PDB file of C-alpha atoms in Angstrom:
ATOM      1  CA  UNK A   1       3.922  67.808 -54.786  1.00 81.00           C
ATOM      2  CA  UNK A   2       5.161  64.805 -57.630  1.00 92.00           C
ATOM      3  CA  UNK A   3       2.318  62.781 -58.799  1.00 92.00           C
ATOM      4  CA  UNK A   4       3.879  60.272 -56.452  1.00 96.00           C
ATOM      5  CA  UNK A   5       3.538  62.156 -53.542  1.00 95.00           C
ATOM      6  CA  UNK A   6      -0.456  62.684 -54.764  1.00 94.00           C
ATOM      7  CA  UNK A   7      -0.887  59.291 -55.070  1.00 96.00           C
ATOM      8  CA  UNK A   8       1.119  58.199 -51.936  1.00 97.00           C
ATOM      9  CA  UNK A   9      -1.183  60.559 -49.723  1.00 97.00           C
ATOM     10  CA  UNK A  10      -4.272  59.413 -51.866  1.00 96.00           C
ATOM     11  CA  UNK A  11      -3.604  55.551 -50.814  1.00 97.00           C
ATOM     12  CA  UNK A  12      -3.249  56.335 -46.782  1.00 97.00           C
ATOM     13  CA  UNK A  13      -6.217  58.592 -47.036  1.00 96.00           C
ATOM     14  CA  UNK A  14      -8.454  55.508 -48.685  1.00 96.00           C
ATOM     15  CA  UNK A  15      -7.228  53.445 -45.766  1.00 96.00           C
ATOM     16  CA  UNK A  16      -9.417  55.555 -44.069  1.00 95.00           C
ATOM     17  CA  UNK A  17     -12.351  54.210 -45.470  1.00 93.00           C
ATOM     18  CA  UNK A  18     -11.115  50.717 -44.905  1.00 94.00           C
ATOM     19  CA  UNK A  19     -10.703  51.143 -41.048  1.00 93.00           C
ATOM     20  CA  UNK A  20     -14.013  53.117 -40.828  1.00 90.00           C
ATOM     21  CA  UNK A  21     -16.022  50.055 -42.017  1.00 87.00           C
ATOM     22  CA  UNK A  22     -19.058  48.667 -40.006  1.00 73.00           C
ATOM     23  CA  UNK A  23     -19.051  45.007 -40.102  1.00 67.00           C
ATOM     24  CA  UNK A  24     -23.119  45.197 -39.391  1.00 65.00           C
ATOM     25  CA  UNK A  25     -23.475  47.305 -42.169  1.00 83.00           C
ATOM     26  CA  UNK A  26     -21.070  45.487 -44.794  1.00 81.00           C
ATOM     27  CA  UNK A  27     -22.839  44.681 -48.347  1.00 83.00           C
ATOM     28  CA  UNK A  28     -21.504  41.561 -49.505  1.00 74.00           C
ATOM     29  CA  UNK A  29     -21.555  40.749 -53.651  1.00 79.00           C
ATOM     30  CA  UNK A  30     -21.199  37.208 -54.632  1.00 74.00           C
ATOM     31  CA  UNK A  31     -18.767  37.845 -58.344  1.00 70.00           C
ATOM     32  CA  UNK A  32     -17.793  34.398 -59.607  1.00 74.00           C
ATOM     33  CA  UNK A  33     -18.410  31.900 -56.280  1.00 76.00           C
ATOM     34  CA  UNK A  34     -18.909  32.016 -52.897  1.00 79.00           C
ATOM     35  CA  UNK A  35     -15.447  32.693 -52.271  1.00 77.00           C
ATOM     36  CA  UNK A  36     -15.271  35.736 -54.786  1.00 68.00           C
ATOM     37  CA  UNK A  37     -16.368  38.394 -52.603  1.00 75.00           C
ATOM     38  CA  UNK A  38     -16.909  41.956 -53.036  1.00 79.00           C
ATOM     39  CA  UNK A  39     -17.830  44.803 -50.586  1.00 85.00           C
ATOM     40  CA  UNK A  40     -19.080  48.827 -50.853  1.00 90.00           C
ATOM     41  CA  UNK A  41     -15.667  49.081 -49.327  1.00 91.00           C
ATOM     42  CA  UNK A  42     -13.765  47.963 -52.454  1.00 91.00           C
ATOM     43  CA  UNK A  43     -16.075  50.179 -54.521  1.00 93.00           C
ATOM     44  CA  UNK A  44     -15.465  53.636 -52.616  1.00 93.00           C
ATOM     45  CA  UNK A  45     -11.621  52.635 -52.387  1.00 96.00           C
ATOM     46  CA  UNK A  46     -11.780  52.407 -55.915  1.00 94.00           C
ATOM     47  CA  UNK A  47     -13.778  55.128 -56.956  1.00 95.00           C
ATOM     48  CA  UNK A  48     -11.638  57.632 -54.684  1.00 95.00           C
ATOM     49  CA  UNK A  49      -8.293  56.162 -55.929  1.00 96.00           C
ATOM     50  CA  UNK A  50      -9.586  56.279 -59.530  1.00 95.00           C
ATOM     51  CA  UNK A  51     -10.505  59.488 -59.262  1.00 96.00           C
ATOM     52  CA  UNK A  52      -7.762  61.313 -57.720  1.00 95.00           C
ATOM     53  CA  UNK A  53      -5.200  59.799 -60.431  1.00 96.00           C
ATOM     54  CA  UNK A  54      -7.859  61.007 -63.165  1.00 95.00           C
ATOM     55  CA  UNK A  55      -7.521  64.189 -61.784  1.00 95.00           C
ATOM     56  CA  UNK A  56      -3.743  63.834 -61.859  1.00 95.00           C
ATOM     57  CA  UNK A  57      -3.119  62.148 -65.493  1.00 96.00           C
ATOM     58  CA  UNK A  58      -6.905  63.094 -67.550  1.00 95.00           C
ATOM     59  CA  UNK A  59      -5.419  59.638 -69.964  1.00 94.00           C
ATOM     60  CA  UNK A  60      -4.454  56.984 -67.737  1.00 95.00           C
ATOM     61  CA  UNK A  61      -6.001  53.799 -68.266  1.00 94.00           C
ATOM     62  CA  UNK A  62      -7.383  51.420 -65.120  1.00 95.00           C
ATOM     63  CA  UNK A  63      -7.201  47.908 -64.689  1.00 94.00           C
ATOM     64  CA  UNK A  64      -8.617  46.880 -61.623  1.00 90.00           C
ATOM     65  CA  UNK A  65     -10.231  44.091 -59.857  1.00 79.00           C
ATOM     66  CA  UNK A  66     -14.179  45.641 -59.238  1.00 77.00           C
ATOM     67  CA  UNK A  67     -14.030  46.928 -62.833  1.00 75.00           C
ATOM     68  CA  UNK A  68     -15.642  45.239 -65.572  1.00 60.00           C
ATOM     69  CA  UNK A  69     -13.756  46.522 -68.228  1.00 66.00           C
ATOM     70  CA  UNK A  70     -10.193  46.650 -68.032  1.00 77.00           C
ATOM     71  CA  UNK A  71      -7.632  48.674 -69.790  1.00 80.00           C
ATOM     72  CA  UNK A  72      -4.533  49.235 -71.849  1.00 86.00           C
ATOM     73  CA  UNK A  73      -1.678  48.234 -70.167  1.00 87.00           C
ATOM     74  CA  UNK A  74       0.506  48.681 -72.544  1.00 87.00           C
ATOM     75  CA  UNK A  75      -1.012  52.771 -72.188  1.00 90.00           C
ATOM     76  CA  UNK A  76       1.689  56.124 -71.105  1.00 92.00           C
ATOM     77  CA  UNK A  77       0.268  55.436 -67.812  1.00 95.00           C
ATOM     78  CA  UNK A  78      -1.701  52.558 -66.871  1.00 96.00           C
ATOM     79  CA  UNK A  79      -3.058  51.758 -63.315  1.00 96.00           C
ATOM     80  CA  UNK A  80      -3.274  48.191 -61.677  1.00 96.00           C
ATOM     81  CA  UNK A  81      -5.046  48.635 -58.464  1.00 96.00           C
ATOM     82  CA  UNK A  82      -6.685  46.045 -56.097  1.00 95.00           C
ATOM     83  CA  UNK A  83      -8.725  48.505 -53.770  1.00 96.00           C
ATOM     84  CA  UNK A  84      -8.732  45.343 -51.017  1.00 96.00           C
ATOM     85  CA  UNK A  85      -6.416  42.580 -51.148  1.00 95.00           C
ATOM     86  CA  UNK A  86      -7.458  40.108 -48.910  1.00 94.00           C
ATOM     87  CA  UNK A  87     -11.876  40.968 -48.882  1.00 92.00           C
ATOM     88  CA  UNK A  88     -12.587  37.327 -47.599  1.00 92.00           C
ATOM     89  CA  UNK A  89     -10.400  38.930 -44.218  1.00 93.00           C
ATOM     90  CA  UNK A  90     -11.609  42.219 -44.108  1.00 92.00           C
ATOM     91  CA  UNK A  91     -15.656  40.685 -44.518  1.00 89.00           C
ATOM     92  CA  UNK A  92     -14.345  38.328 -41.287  1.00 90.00           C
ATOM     93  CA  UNK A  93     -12.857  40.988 -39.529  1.00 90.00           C
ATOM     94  CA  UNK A  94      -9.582  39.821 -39.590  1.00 91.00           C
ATOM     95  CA  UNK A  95      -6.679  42.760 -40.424  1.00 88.00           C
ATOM     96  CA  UNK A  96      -4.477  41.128 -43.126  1.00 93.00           C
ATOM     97  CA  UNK A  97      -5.940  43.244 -46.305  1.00 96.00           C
ATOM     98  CA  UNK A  98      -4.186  46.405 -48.026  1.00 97.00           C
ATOM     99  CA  UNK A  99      -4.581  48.228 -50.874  1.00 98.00           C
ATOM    100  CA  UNK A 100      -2.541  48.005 -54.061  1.00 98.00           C
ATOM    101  CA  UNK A 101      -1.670  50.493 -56.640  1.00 98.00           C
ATOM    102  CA  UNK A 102       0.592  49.766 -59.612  1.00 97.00           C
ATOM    103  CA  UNK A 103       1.814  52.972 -61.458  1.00 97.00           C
ATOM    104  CA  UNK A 104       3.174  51.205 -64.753  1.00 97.00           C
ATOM    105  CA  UNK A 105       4.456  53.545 -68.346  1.00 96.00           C
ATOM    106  CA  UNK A 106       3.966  52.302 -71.471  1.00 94.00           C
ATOM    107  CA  UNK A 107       3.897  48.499 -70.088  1.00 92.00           C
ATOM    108  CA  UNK A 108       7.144  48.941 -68.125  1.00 94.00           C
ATOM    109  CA  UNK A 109       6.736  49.085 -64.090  1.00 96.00           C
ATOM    110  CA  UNK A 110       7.584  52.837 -62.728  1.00 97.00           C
ATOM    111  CA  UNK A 111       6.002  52.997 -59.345  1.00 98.00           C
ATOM    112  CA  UNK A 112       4.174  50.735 -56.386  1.00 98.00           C
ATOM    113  CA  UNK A 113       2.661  50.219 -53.485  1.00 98.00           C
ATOM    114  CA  UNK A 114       0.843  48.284 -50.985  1.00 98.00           C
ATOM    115  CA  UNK A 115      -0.848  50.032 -48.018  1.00 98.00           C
ATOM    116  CA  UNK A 116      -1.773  47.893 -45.006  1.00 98.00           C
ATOM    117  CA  UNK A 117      -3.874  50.331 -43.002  1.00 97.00           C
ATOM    118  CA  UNK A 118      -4.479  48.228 -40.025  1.00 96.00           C
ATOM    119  CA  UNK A 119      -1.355  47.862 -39.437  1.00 96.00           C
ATOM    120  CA  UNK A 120      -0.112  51.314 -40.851  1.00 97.00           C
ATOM    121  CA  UNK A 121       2.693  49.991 -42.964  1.00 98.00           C
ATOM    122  CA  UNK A 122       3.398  51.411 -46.631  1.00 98.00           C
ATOM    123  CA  UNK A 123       5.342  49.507 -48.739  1.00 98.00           C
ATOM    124  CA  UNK A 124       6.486  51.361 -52.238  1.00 98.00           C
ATOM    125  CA  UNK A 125       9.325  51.257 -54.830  1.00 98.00           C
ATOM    126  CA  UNK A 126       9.930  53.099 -57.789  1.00 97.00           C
ATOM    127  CA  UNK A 127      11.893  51.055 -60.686  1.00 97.00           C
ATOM    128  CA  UNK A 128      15.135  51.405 -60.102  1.00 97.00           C
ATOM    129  CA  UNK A 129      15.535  53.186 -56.616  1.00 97.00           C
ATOM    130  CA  UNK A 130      15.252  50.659 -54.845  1.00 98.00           C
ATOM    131  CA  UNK A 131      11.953  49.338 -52.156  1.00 98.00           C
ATOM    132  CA  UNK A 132      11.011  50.601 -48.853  1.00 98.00           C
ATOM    133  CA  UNK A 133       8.461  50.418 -46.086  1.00 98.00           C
ATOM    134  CA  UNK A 134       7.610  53.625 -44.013  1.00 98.00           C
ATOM    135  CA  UNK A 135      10.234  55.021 -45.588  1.00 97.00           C
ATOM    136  CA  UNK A 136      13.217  52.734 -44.657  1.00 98.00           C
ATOM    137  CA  UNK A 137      15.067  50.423 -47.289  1.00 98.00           C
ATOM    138  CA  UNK A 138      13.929  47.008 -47.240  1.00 98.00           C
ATOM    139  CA  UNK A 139      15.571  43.579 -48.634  1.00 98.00           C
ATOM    140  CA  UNK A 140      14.940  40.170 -49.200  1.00 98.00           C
ATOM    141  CA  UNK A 141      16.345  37.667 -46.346  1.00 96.00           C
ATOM    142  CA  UNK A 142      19.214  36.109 -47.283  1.00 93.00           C
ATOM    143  CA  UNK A 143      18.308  32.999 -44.688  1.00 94.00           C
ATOM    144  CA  UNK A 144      18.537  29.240 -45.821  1.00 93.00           C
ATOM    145  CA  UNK A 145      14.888  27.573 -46.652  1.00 94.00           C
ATOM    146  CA  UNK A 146      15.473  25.578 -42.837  1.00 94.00           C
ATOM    147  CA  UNK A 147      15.688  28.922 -41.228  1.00 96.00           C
ATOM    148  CA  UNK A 148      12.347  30.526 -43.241  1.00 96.00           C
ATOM    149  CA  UNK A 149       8.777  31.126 -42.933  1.00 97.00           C
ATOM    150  CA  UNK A 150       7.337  30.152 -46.175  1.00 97.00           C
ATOM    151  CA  UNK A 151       3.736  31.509 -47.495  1.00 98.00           C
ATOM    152  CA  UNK A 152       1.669  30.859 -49.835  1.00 97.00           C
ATOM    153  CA  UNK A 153      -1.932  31.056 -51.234  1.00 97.00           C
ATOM    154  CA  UNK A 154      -4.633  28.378 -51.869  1.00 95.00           C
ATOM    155  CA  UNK A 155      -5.749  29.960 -55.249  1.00 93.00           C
ATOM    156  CA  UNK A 156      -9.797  29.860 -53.764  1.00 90.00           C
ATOM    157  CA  UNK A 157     -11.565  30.919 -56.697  1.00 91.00           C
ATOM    158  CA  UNK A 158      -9.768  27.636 -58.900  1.00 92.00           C
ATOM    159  CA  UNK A 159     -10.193  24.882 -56.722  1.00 92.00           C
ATOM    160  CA  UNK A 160      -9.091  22.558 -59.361  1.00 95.00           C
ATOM    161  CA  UNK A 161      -5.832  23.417 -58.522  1.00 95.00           C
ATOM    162  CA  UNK A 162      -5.838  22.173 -54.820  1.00 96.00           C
ATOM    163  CA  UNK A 163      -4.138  19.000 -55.052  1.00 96.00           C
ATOM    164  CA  UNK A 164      -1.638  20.545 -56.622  1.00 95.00           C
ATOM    165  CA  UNK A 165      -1.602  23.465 -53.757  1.00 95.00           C
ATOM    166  CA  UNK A 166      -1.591  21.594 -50.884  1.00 96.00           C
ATOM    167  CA  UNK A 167       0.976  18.619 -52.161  1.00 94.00           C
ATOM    168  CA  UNK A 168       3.667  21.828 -52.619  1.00 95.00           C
ATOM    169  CA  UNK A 169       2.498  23.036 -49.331  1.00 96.00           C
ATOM    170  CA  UNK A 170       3.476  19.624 -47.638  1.00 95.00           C
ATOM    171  CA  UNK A 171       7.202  18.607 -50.001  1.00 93.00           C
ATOM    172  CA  UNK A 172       7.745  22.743 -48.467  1.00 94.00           C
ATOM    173  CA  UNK A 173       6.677  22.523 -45.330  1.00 95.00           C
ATOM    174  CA  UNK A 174       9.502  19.734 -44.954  1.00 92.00           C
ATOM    175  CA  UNK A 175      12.132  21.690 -45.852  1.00 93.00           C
ATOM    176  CA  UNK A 176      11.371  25.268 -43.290  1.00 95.00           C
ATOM    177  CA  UNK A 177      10.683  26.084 -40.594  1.00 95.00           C
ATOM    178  CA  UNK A 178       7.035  26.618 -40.698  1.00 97.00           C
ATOM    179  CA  UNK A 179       4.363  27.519 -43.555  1.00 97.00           C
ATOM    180  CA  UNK A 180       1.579  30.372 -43.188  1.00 97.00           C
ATOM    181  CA  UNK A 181      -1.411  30.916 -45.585  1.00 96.00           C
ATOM    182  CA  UNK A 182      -2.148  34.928 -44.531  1.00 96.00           C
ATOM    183  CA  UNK A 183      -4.963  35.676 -47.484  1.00 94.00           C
ATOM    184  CA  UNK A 184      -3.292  38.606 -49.396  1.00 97.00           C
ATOM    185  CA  UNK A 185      -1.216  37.756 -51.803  1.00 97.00           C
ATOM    186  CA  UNK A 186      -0.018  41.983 -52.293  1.00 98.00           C
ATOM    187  CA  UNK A 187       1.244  41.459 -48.513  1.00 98.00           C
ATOM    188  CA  UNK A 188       2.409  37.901 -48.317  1.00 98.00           C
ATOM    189  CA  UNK A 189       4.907  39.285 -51.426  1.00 98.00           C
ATOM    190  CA  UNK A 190       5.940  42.533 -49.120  1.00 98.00           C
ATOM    191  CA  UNK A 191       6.288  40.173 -46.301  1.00 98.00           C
ATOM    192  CA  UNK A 192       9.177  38.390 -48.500  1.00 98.00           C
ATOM    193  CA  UNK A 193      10.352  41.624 -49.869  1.00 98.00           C
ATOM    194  CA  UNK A 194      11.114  42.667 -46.109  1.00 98.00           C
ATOM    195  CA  UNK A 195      12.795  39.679 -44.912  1.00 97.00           C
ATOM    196  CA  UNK A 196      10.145  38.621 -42.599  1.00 97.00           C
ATOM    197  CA  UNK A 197       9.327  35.551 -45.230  1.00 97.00           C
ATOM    198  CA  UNK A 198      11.475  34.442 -47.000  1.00 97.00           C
ATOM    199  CA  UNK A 199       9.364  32.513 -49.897  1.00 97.00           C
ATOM    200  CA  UNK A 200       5.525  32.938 -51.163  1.00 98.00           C
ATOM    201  CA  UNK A 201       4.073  31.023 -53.644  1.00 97.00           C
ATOM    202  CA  UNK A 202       0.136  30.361 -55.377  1.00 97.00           C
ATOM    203  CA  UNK A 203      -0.588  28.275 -58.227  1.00 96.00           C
ATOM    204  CA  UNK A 204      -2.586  31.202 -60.083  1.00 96.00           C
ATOM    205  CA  UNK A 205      -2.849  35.116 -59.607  1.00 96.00           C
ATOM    206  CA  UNK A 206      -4.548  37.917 -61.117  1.00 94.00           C
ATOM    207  CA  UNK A 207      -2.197  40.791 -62.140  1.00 94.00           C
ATOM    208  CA  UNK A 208      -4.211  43.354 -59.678  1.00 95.00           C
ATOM    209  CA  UNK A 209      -2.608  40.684 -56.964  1.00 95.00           C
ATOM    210  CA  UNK A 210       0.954  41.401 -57.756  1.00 97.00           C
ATOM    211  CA  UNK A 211       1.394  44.293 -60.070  1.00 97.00           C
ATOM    212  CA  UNK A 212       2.941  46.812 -57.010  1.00 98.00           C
ATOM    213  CA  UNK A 213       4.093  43.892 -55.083  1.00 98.00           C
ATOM    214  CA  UNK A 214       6.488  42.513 -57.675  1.00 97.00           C
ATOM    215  CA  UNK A 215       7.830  45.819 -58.362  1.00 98.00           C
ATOM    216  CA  UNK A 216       8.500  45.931 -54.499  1.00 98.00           C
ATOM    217  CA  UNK A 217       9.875  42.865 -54.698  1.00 98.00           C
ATOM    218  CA  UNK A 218      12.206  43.285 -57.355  1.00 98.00           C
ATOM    219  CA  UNK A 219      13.468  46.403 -55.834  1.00 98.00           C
ATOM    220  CA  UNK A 220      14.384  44.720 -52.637  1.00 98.00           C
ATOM    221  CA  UNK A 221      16.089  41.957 -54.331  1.00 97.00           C
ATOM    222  CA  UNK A 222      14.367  38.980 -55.077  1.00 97.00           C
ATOM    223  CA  UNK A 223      12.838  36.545 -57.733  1.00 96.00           C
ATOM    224  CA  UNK A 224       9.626  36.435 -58.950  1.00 96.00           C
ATOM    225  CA  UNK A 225       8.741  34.193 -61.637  1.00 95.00           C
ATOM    226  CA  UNK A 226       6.033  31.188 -62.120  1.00 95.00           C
ATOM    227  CA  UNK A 227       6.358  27.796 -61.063  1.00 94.00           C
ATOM    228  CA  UNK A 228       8.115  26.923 -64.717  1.00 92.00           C
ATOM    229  CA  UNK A 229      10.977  29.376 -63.658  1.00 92.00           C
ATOM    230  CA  UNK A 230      10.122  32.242 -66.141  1.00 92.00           C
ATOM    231  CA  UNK A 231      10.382  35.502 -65.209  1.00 92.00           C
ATOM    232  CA  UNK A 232       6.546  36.976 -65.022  1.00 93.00           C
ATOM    233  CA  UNK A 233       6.035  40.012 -67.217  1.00 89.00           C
ATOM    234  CA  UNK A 234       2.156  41.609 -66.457  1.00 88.00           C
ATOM    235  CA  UNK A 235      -0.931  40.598 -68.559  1.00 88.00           C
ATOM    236  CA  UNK A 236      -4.243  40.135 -67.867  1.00 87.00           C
ATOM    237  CA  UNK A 237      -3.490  36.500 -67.938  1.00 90.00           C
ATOM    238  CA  UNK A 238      -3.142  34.569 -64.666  1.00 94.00           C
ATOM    239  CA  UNK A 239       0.108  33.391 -63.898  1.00 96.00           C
ATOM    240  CA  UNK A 240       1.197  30.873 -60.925  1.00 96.00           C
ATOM    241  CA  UNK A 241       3.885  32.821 -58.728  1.00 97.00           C
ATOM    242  CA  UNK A 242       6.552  31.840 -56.851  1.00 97.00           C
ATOM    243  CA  UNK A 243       8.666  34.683 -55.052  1.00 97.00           C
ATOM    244  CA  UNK A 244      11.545  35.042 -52.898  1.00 96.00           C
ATOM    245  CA  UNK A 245      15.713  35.118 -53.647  1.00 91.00           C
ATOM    246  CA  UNK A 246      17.081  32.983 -55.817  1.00 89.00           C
ATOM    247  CA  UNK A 247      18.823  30.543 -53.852  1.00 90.00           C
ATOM    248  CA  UNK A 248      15.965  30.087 -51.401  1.00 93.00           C
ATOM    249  CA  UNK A 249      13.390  29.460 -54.793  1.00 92.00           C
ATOM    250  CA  UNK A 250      15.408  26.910 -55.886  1.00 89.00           C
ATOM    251  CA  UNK A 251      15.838  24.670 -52.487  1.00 87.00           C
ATOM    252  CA  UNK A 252      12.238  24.951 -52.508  1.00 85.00           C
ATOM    253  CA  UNK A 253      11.430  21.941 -54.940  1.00 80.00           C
ATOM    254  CA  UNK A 254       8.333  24.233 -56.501  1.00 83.00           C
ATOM    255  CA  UNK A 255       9.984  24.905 -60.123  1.00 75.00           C
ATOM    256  CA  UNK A 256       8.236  22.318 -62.125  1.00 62.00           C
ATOM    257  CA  UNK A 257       6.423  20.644 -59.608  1.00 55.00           C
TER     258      UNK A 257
END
């Protein structure tokens, strides 16, 4: 099997450990606020994923969201992962959470993916072949803003930026056909790259949030870039993010407020 293959079976296999969870026996980790959570669930999904691409490529360097120290990512192969996008749902026992795995060489994007193992739905793309889920080609929705869903993210752990959130939420909301805040950012951007959305926004987002999404993204055919209209190239900065095509970005009124 291709290192790919490895790490595609390595990702369903942790989703294993995300439907096996207890919600009696969760162990819940305040990190920055009350709203910052973090479970034994995102640890052993990112111990097993770290240590199955160790295995695989002895060098690679890890940035992830449960690690303290994060890596090069300008490295030969550097890993983005997110072991549970969306912990506030999976501590509630709501479904919307995946995990997220960005595959990136020498600080250019080669490979992503976002598993959603409740609902057993594998989004990936490799740069330049083009973005799929379960294995069939996906694309962006080509659909006027009136005819969209639009999503987007309250940014919890910077509540200084909720005025700002929630007055884009409303000038949007206007303009489609209804607006849905689902709690996982890696998903709401698949949900766009698959046509079911056609725009997602937040006003700030860690790169472990979008790393594999964008790719995905991209690959299908759409925009992503932050609310100035520049194209978003991965740091360890937070970025705001808007995503979706072009046309439907640009109806939206969220480019510079």
């Amino acid at each position: 099997m291709t290192i790919i293959d490895t790490l595609r079976q390595t990702i369903l296999s942790s989703g294993e450990i995300i439907l096996s969870a207890n919600g009696s026996e969760l162990e819940i980790s305040e990190k920055t606020s009350r709203r910052d959570l973090v479970t034994q669930y995102d640890r052993l999904v990112q111990e097993r994923l770290m240590a199955a691409i160790s295995e695989m490529l002895p060098e690679a360097e890890f940035i992830s969201e449960e690690s303290a120290e994060k890596g090069n990512l300008g490295a030969s192969d550097a890993f983005i992962i997110d072991p549970i996008d969306g912990t506030t749902n999976f501590i509630h026992g709501m479904s919307n959470c995946a995990i997220s795995v960005a595959w990136y060489k020498s600080g250019k994007p080669h490979y992503g993916a976002v598993y959603d193992p409740n609902a057993h739905e594998f989004f990936e793309a490799k740069a330049g072949g083009g973005a799929y889920l379960n294995g069939k080609l996906i694309h962006v929705s080509e659909a006027l803003l009136g005819d969209s869903i639009v999503l987007f993210g309250t940014a919890p752990y910077n509540p200084e930026l909720a005025d700002l959130t929630f007055s884009l939420v409303r000038k949007v909301f206007g303009k489609c056909q209804d607006v849905r805040r689902m709690g996982s950012a890696a998903l709401d951007i698949c949900h766009v790259a698959c046509g079911r959305a056609g725009l997602y926004f937040e006003a700030t987002l860690s790169p472990w949030d979008y790393a594999a999404a964008s790719l995905i993204l991209r690959e299908s055919g759409g925009a992503f870039m932050d609310f100035s209209g520049n194209e978003i190239s991965l740091s360890l900065e937070k970025t705001s993010v808007i995503a979706g095509n072009r046309k439907i970005i640009d109806e939206s009124c969220i480019l510079n407020g």
